[in-house]
Short mmCIF file of N, CA and C in Angstrom, two decimals:
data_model
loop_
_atom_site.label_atom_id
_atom_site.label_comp_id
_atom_site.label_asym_id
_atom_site.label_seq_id
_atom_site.Cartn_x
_atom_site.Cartn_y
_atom_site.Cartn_z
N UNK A 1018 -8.43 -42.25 96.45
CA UNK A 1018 -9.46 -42.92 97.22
C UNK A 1018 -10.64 -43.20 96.29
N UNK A 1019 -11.17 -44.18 95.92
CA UNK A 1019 -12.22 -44.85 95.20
C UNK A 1019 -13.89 -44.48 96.28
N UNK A 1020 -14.87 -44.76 95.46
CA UNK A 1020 -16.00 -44.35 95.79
C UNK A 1020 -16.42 -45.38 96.95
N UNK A 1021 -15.63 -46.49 97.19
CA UNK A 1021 -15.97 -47.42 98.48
C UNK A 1021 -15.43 -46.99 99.68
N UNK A 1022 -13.87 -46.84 99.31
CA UNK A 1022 -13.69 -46.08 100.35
C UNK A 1022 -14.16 -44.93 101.26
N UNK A 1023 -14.12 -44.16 100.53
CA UNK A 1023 -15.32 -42.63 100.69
C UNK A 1023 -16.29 -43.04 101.31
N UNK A 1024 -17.38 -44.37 100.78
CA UNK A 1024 -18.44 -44.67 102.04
C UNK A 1024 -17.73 -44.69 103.26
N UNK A 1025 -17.20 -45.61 103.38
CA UNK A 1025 -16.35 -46.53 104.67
C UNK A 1025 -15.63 -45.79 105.48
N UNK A 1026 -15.08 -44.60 105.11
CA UNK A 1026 -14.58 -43.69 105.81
C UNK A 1026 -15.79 -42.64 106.61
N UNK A 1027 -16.49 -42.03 105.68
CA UNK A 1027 -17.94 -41.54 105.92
C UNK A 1027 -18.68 -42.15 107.21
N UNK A 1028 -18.67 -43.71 106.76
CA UNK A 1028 -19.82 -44.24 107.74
C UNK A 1028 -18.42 -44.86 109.65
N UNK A 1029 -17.49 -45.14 109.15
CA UNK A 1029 -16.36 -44.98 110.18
C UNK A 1029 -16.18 -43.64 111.19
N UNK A 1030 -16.51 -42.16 110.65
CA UNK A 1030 -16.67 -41.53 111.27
C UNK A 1030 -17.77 -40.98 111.91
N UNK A 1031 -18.84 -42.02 111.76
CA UNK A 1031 -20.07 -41.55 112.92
C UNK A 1031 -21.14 -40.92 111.88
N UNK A 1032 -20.96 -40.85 109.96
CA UNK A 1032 -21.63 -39.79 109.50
C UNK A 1032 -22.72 -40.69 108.88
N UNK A 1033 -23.29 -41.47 109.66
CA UNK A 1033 -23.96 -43.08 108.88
C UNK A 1033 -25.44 -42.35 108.26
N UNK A 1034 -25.43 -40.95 108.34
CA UNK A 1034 -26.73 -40.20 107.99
C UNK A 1034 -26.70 -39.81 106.64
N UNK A 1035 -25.65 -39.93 105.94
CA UNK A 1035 -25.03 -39.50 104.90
C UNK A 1035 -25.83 -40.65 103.93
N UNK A 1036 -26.21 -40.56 102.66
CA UNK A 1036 -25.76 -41.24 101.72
C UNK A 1036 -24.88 -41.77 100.81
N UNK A 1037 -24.51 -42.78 100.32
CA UNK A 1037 -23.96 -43.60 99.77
C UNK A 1037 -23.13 -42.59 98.44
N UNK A 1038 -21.86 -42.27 98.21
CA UNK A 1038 -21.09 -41.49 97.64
C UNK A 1038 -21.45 -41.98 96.24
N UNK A 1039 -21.68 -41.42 95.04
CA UNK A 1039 -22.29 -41.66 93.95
C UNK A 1039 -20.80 -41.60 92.90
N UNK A 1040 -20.80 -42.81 92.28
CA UNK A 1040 -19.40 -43.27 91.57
C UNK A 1040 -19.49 -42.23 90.21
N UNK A 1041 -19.07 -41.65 89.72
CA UNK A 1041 -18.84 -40.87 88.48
C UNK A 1041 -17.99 -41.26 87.27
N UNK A 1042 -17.34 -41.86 87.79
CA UNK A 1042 -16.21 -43.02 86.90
C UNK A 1042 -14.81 -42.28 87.03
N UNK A 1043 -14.05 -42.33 86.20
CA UNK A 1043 -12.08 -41.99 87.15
C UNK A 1043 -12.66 -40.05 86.30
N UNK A 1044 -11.72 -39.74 87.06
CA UNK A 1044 -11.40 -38.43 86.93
C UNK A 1044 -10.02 -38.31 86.04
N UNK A 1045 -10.52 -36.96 85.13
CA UNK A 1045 -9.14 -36.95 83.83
C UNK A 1045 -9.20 -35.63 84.00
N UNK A 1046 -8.35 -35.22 83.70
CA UNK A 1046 -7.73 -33.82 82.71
C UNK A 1046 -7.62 -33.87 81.13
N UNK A 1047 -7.64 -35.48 80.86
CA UNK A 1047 -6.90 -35.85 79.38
C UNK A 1047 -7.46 -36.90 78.71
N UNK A 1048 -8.85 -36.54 78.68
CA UNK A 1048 -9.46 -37.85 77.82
C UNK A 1048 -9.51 -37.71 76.19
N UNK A 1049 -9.85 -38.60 75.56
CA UNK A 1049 -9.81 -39.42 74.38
C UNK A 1049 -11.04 -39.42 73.68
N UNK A 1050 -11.62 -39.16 73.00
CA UNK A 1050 -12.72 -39.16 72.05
C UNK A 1050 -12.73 -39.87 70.90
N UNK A 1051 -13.35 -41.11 70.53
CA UNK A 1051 -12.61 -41.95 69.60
C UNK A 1051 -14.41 -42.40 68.68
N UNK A 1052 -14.00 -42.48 67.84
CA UNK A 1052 -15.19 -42.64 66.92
C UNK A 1052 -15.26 -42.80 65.47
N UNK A 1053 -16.26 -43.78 64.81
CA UNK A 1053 -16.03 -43.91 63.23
C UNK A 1053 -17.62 -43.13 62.55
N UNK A 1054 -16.72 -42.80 61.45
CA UNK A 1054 -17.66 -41.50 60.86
C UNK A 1054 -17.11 -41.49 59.01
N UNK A 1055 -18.05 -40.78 58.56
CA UNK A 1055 -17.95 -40.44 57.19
C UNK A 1055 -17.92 -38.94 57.02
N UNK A 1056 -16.63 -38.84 56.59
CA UNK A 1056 -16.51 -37.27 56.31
C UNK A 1056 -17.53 -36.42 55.58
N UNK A 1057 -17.77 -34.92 56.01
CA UNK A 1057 -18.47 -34.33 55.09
C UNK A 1057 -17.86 -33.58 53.88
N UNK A 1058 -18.08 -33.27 53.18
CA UNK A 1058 -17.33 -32.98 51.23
C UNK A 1058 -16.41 -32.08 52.21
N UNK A 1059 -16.68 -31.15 53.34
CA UNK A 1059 -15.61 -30.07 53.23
C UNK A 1059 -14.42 -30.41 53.57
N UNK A 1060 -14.69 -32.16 54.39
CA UNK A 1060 -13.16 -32.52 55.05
C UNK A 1060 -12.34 -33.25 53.84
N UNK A 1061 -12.97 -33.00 52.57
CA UNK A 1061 -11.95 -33.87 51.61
C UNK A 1061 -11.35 -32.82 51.16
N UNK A 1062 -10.80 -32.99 49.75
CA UNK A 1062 -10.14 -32.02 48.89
C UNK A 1062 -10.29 -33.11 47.64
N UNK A 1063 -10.21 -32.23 46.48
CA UNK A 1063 -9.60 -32.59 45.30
C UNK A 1063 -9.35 -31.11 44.41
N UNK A 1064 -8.01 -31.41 43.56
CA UNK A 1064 -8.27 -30.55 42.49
C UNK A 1064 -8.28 -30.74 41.26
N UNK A 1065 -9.04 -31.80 40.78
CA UNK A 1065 -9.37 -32.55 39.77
C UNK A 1065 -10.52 -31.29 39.25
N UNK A 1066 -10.51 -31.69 37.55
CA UNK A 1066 -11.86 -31.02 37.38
C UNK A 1066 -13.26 -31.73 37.78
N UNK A 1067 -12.77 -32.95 38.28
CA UNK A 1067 -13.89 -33.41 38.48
C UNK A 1067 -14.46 -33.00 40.39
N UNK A 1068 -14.06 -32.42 40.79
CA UNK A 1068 -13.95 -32.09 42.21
C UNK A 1068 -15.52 -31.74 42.14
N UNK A 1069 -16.16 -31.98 43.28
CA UNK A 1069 -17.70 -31.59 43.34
C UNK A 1069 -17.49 -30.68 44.60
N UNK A 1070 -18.90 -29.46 44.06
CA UNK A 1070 -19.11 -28.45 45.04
C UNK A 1070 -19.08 -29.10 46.04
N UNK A 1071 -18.29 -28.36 47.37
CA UNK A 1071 -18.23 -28.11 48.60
C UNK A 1071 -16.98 -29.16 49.17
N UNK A 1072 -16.37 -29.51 48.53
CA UNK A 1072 -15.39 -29.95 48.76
C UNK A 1072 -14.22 -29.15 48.79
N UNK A 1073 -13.03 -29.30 49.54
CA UNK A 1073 -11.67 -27.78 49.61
C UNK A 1073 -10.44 -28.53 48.14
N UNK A 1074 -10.39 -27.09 48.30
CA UNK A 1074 -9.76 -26.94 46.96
C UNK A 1074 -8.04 -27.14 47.28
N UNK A 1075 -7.90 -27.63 48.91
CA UNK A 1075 -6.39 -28.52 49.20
C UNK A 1075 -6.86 -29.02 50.00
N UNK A 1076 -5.22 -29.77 50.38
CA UNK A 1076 -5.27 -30.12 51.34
C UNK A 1076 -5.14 -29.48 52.84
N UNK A 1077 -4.50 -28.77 52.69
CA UNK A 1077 -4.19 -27.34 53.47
C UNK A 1077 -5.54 -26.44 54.56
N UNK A 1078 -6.68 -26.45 53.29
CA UNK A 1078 -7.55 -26.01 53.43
C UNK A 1078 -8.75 -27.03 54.08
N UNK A 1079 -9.00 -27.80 53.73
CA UNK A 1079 -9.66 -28.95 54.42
C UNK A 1079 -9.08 -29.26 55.73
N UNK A 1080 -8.20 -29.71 56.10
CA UNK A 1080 -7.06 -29.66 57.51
C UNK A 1080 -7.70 -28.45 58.14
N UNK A 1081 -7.62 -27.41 57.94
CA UNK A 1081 -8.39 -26.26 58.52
C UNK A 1081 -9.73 -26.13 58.83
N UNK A 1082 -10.47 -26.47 57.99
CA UNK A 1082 -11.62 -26.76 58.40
C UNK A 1082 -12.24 -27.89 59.23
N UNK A 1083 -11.70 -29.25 59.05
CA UNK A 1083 -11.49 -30.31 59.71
C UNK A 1083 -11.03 -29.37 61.57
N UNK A 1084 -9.72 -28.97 61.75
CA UNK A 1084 -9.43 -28.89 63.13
C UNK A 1084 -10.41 -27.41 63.49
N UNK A 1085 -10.73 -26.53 62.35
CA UNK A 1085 -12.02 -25.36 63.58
C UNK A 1085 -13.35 -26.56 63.87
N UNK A 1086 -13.59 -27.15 62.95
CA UNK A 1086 -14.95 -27.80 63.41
C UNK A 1086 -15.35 -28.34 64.53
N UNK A 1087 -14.04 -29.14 64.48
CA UNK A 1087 -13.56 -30.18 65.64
C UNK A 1087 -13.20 -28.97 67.19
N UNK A 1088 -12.65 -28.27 67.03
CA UNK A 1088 -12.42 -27.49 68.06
C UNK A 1088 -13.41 -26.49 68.63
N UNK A 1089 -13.86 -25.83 67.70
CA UNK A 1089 -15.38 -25.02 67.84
C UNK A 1089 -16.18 -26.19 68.82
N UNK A 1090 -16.44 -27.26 67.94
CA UNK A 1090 -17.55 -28.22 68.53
C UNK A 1090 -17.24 -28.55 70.27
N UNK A 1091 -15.90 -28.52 70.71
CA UNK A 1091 -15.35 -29.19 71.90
C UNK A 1091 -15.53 -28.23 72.61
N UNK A 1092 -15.16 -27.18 72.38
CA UNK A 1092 -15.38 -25.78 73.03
C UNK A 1092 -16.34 -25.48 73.50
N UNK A 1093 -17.48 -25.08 72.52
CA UNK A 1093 -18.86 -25.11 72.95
C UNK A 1093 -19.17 -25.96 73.69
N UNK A 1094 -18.94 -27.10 73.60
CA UNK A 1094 -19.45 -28.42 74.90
C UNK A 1094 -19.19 -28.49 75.97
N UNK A 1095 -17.98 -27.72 76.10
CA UNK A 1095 -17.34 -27.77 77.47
C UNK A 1095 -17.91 -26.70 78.17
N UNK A 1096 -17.91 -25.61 77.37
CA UNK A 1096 -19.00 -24.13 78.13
C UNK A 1096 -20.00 -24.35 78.00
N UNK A 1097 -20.66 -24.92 77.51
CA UNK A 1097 -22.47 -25.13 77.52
C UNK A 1097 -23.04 -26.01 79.60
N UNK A 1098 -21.68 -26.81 79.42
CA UNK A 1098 -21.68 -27.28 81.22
C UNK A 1098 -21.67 -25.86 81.69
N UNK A 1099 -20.92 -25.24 81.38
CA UNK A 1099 -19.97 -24.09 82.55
C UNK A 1099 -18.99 -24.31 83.28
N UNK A 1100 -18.15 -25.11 82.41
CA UNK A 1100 -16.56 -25.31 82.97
C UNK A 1100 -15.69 -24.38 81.76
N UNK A 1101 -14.94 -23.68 82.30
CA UNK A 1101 -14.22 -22.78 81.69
C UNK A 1101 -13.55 -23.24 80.71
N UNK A 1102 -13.07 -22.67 79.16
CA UNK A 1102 -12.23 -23.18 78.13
C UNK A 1102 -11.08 -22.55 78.00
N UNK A 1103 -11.00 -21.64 79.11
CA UNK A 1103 -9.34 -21.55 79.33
C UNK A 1103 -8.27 -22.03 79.55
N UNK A 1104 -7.41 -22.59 78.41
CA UNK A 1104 -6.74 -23.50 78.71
C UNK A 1104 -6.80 -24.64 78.05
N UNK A 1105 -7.96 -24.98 77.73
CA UNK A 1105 -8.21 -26.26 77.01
C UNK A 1105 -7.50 -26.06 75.91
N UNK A 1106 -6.90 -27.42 75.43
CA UNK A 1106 -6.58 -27.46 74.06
C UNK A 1106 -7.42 -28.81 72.99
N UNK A 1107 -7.30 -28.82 71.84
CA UNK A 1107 -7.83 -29.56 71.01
C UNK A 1107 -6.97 -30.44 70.01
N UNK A 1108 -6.85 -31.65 70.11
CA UNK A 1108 -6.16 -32.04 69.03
C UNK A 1108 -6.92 -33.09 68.54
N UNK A 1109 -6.40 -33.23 66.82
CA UNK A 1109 -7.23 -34.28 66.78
C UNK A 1109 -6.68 -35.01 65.04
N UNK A 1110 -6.86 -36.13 65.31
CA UNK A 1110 -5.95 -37.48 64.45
C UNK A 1110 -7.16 -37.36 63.49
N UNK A 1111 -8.02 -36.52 62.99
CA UNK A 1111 -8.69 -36.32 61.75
C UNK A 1111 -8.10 -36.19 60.39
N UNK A 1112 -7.89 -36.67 59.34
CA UNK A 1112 -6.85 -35.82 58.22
C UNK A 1112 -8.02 -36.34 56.89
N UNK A 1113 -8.31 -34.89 56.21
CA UNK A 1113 -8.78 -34.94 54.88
C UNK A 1113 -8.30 -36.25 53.78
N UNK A 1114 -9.19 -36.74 53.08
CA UNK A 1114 -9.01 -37.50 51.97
C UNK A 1114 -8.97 -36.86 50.54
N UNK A 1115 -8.01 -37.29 49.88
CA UNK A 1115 -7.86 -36.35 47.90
C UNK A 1115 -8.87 -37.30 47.47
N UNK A 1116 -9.78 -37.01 47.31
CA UNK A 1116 -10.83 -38.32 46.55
C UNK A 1116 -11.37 -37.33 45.15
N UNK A 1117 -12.03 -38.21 44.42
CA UNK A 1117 -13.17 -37.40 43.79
C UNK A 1117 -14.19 -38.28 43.88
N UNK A 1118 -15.22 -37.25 44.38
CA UNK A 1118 -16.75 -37.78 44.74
C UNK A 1118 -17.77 -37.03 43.82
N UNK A 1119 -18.42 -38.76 43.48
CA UNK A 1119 -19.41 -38.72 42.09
C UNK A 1119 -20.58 -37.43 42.71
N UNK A 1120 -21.25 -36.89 41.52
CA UNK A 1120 -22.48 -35.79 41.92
C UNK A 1120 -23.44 -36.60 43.28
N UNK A 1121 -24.39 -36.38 43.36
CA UNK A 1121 -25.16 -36.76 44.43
C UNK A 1121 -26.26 -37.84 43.55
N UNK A 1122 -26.26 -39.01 44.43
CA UNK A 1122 -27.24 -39.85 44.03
C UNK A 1122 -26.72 -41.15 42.91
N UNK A 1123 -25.08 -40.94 42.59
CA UNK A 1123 -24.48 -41.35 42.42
C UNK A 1123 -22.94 -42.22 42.24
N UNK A 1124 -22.76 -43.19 41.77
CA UNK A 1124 -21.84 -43.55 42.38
C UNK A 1124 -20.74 -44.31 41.05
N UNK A 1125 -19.71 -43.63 40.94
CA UNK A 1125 -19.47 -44.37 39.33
C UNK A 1125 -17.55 -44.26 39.22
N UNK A 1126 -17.16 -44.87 39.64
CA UNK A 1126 -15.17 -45.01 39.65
C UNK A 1126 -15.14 -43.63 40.81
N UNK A 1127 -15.66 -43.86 42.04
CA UNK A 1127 -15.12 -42.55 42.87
C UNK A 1127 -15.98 -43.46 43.87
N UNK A 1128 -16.27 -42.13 44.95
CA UNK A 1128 -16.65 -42.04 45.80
C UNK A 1128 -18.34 -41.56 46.13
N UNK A 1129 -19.09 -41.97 46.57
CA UNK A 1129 -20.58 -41.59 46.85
C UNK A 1129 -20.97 -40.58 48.15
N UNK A 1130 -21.64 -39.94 47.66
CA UNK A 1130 -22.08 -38.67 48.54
C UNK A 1130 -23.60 -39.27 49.10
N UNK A 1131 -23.52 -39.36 50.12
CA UNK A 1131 -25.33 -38.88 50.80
C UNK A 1131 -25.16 -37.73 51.92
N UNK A 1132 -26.44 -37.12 51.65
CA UNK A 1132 -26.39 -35.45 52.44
C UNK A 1132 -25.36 -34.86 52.36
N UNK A 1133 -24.21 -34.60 51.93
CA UNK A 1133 -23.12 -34.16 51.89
C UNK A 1133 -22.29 -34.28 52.33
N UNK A 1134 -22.58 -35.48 53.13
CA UNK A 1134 -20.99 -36.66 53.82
C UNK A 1134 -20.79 -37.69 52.57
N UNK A 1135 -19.45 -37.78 52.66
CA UNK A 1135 -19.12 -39.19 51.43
C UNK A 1135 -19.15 -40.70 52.23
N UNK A 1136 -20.34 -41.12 52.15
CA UNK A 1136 -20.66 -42.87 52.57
C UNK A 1136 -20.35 -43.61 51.81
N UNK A 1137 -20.27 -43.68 50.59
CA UNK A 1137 -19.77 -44.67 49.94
C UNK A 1137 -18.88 -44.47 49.03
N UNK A 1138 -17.88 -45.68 48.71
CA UNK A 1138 -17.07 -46.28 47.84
C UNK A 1138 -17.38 -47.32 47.25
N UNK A 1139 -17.16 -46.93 45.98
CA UNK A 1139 -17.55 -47.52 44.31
C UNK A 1139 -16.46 -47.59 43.20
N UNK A 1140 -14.83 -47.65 43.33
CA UNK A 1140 -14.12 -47.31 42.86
C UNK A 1140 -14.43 -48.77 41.37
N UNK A 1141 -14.98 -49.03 41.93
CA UNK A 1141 -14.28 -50.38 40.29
C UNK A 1141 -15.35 -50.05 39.64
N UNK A 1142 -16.39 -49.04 39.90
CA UNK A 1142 -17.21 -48.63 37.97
C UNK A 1142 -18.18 -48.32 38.91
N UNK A 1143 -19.64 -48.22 38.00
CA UNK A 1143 -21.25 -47.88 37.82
C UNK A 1143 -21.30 -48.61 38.63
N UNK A 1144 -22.15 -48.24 40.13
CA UNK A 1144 -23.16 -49.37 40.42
C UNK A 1144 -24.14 -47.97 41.31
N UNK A 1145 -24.85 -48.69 41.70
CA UNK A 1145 -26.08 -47.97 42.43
C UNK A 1145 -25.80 -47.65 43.74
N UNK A 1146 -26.15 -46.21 44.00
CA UNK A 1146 -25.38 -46.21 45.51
C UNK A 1146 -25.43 -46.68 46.90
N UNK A 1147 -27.21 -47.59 46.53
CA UNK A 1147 -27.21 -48.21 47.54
C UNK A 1147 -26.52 -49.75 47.54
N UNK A 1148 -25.78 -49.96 46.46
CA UNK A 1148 -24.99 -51.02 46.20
C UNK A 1148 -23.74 -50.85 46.37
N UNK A 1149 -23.43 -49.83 46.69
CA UNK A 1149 -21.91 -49.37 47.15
C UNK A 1149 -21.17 -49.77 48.49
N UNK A 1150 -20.69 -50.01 48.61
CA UNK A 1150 -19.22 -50.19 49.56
C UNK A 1150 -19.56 -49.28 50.87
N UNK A 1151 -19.76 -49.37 51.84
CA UNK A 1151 -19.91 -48.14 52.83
C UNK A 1151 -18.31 -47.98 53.31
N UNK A 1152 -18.62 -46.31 52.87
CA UNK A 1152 -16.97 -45.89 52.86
C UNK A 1152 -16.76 -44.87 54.50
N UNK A 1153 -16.20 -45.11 55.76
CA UNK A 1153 -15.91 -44.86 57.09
C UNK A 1153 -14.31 -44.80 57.38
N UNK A 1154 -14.41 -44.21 58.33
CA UNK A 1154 -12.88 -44.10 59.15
C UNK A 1154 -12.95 -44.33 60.62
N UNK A 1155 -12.16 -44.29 61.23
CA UNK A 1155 -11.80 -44.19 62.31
C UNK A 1155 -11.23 -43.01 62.97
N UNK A 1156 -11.48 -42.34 63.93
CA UNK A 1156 -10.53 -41.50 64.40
C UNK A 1156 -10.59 -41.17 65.34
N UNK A 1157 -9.70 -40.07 66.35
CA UNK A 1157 -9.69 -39.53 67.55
C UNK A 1157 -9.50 -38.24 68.00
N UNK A 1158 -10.05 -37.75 69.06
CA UNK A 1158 -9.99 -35.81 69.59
C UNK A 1158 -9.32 -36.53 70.95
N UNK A 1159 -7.87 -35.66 71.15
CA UNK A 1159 -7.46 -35.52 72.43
C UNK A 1159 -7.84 -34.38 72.90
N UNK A 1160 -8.30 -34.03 74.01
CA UNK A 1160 -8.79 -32.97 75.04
C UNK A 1160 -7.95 -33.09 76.25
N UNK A 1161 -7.43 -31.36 76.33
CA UNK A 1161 -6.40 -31.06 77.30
C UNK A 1161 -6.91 -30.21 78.18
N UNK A 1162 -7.45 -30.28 79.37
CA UNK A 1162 -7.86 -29.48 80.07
C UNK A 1162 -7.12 -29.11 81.20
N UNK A 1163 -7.18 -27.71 82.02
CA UNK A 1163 -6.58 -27.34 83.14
C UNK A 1163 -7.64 -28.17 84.54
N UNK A 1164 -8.77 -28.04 84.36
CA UNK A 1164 -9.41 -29.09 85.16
C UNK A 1164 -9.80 -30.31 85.09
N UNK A 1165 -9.36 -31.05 85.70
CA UNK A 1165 -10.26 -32.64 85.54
C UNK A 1165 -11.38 -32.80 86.08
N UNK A 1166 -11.79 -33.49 84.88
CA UNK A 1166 -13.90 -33.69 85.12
C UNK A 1166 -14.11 -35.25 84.88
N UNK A 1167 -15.04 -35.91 86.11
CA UNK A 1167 -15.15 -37.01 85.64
C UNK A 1167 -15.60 -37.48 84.46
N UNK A 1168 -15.37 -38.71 84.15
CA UNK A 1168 -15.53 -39.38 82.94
C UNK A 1168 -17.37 -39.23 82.48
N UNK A 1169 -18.38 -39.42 83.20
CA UNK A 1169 -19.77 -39.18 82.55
C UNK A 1169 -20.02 -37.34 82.40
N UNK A 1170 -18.89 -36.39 83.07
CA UNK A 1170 -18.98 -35.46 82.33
C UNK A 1170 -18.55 -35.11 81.17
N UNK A 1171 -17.17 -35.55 80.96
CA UNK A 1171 -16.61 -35.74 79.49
C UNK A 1171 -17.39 -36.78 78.82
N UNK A 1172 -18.26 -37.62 78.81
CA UNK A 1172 -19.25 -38.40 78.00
C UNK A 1172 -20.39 -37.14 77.63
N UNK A 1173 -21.15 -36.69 78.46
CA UNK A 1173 -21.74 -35.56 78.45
C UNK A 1173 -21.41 -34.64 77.20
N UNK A 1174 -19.90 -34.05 77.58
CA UNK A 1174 -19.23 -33.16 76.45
C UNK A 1174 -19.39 -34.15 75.10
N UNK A 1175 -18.73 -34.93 74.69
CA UNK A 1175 -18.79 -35.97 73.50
C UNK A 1175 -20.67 -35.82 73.16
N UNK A 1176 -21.15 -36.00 73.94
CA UNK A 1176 -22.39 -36.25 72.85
C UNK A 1176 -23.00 -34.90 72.83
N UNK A 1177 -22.44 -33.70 73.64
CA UNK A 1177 -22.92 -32.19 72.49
C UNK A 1177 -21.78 -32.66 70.95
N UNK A 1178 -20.76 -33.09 71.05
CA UNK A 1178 -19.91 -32.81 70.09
C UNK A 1178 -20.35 -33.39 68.86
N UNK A 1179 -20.75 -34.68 69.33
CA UNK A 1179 -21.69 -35.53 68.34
C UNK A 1179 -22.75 -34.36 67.41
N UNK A 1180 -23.51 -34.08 68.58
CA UNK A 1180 -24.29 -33.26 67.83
C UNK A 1180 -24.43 -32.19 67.28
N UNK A 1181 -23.33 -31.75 67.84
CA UNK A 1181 -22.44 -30.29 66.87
C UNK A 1181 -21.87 -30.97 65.84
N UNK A 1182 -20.88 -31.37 65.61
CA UNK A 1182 -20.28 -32.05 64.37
C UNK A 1182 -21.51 -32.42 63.09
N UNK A 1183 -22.42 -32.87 63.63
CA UNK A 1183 -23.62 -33.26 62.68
C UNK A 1183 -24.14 -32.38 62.05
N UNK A 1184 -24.63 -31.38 63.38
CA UNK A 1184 -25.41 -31.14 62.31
C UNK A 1184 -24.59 -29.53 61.91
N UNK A 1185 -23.83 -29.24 62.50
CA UNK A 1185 -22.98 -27.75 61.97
C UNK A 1185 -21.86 -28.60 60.90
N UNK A 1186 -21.47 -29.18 60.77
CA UNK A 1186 -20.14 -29.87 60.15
C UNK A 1186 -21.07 -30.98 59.01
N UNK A 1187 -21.63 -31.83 59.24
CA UNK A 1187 -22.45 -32.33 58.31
C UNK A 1187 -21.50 -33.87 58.27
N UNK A 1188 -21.06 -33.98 59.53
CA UNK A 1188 -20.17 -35.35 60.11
C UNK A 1188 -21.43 -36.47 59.99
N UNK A 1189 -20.87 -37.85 59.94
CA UNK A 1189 -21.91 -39.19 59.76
C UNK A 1189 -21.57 -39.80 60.34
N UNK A 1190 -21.90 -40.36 61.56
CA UNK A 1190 -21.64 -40.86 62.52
C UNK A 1190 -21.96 -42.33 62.58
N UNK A 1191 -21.29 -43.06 63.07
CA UNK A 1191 -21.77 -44.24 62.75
C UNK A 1191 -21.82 -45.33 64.35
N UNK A 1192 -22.56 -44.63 65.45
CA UNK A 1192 -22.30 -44.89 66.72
C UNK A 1192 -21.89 -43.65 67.47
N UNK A 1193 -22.08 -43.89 68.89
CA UNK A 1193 -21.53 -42.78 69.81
C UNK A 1193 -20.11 -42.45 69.84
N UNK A 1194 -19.94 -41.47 70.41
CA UNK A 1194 -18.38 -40.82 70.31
C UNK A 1194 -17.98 -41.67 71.81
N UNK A 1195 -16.62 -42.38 72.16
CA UNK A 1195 -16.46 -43.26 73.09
C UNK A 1195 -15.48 -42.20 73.58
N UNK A 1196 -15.47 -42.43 74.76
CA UNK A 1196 -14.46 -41.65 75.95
C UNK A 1196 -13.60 -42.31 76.68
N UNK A 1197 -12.62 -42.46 76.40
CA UNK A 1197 -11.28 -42.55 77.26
C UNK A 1197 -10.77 -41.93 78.27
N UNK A 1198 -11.09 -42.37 79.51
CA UNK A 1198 -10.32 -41.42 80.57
C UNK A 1198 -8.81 -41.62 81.05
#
């Protein structure tokens, strides 16, 4: 039954004292979190000598850090409402890059660091990093819950996640986190 109906039934049974049923958008168990971002050094890897601090020393290891971040962050969002995380699960189409990323403030046959997310790509030589390539991805968090919550509450959740990812994870966001119900 849609939020028109719900009036129409409401005001059909005599309850015309009532107000107007307030639309929330569809109800999920299983929404979608989809968003483009610039990794921070810990979601890459290299084991080059040229590998710069704070980057993981695999791939293995980055993957790990990549899915607690991501999961920590969803978690907390969902209990900070006070809907239970029992049950919930986390997945998510994130996967580390083998790069090597130039020191900070630079940008020279690799990859460019600002704050400790990698924004840019510079692979064909020297240039200045604000002359660089802005280097982004795409990606997605599936969320499995035992309860379904409407869609502006799972929007809700997404933008603690946003802001967990940032500033605990050191994620670069490039726009809001979009929700799929």
């Amino acid at each position: 039954m849609n939020c028109q109906s719900v009036d129409s039934y409401l005001r059909n049974a005599n309850h015309d004292d009532l107000p107007p049923v307030a639309c929330l958008g569809p109800i999920t168990a299983k929404p979608t979190f989809t968003f483009n971002y610039s990794a921070p050094l810990g979601w890459t890897w290299n084991t080059a000598a040229l590998a710069v601090g704070g980057q993981s020393l695999s791939e293995q290891l980055a993957q790990s850090r990549i899915n607690t971040d991501i999961e920590s962050a969803v978690i907390d969002a969902v209990s900070s409402y006070g809907f239970s995380t029992s049950g919930v699960v986390v997945r998510n189409a994130v996967r580390p890059d083998n790069i090597v990323v130039s020191p900070p403030g630079t940008c020279s046959k690799a990859y460019g660091q600002e704050n400790g997310a990698v924004t840019k790509k510079c692979l064909a030589g020297n240039v200045a990093l604000s002359a660089a390539s802005l280097y982004s991805k795409e990606s997605s968090i599936d969320v499995t819950s035992p309860v379904a919550l409407a869609k502006s509450n799972w929007e809700n959740i997404a933008t603690k996640v946003f802001a967990s990812l940032t500033t605990k994870a050191g994620v670069k966001f490039y726009g809001p986190i979009t929700v799929t119900a």
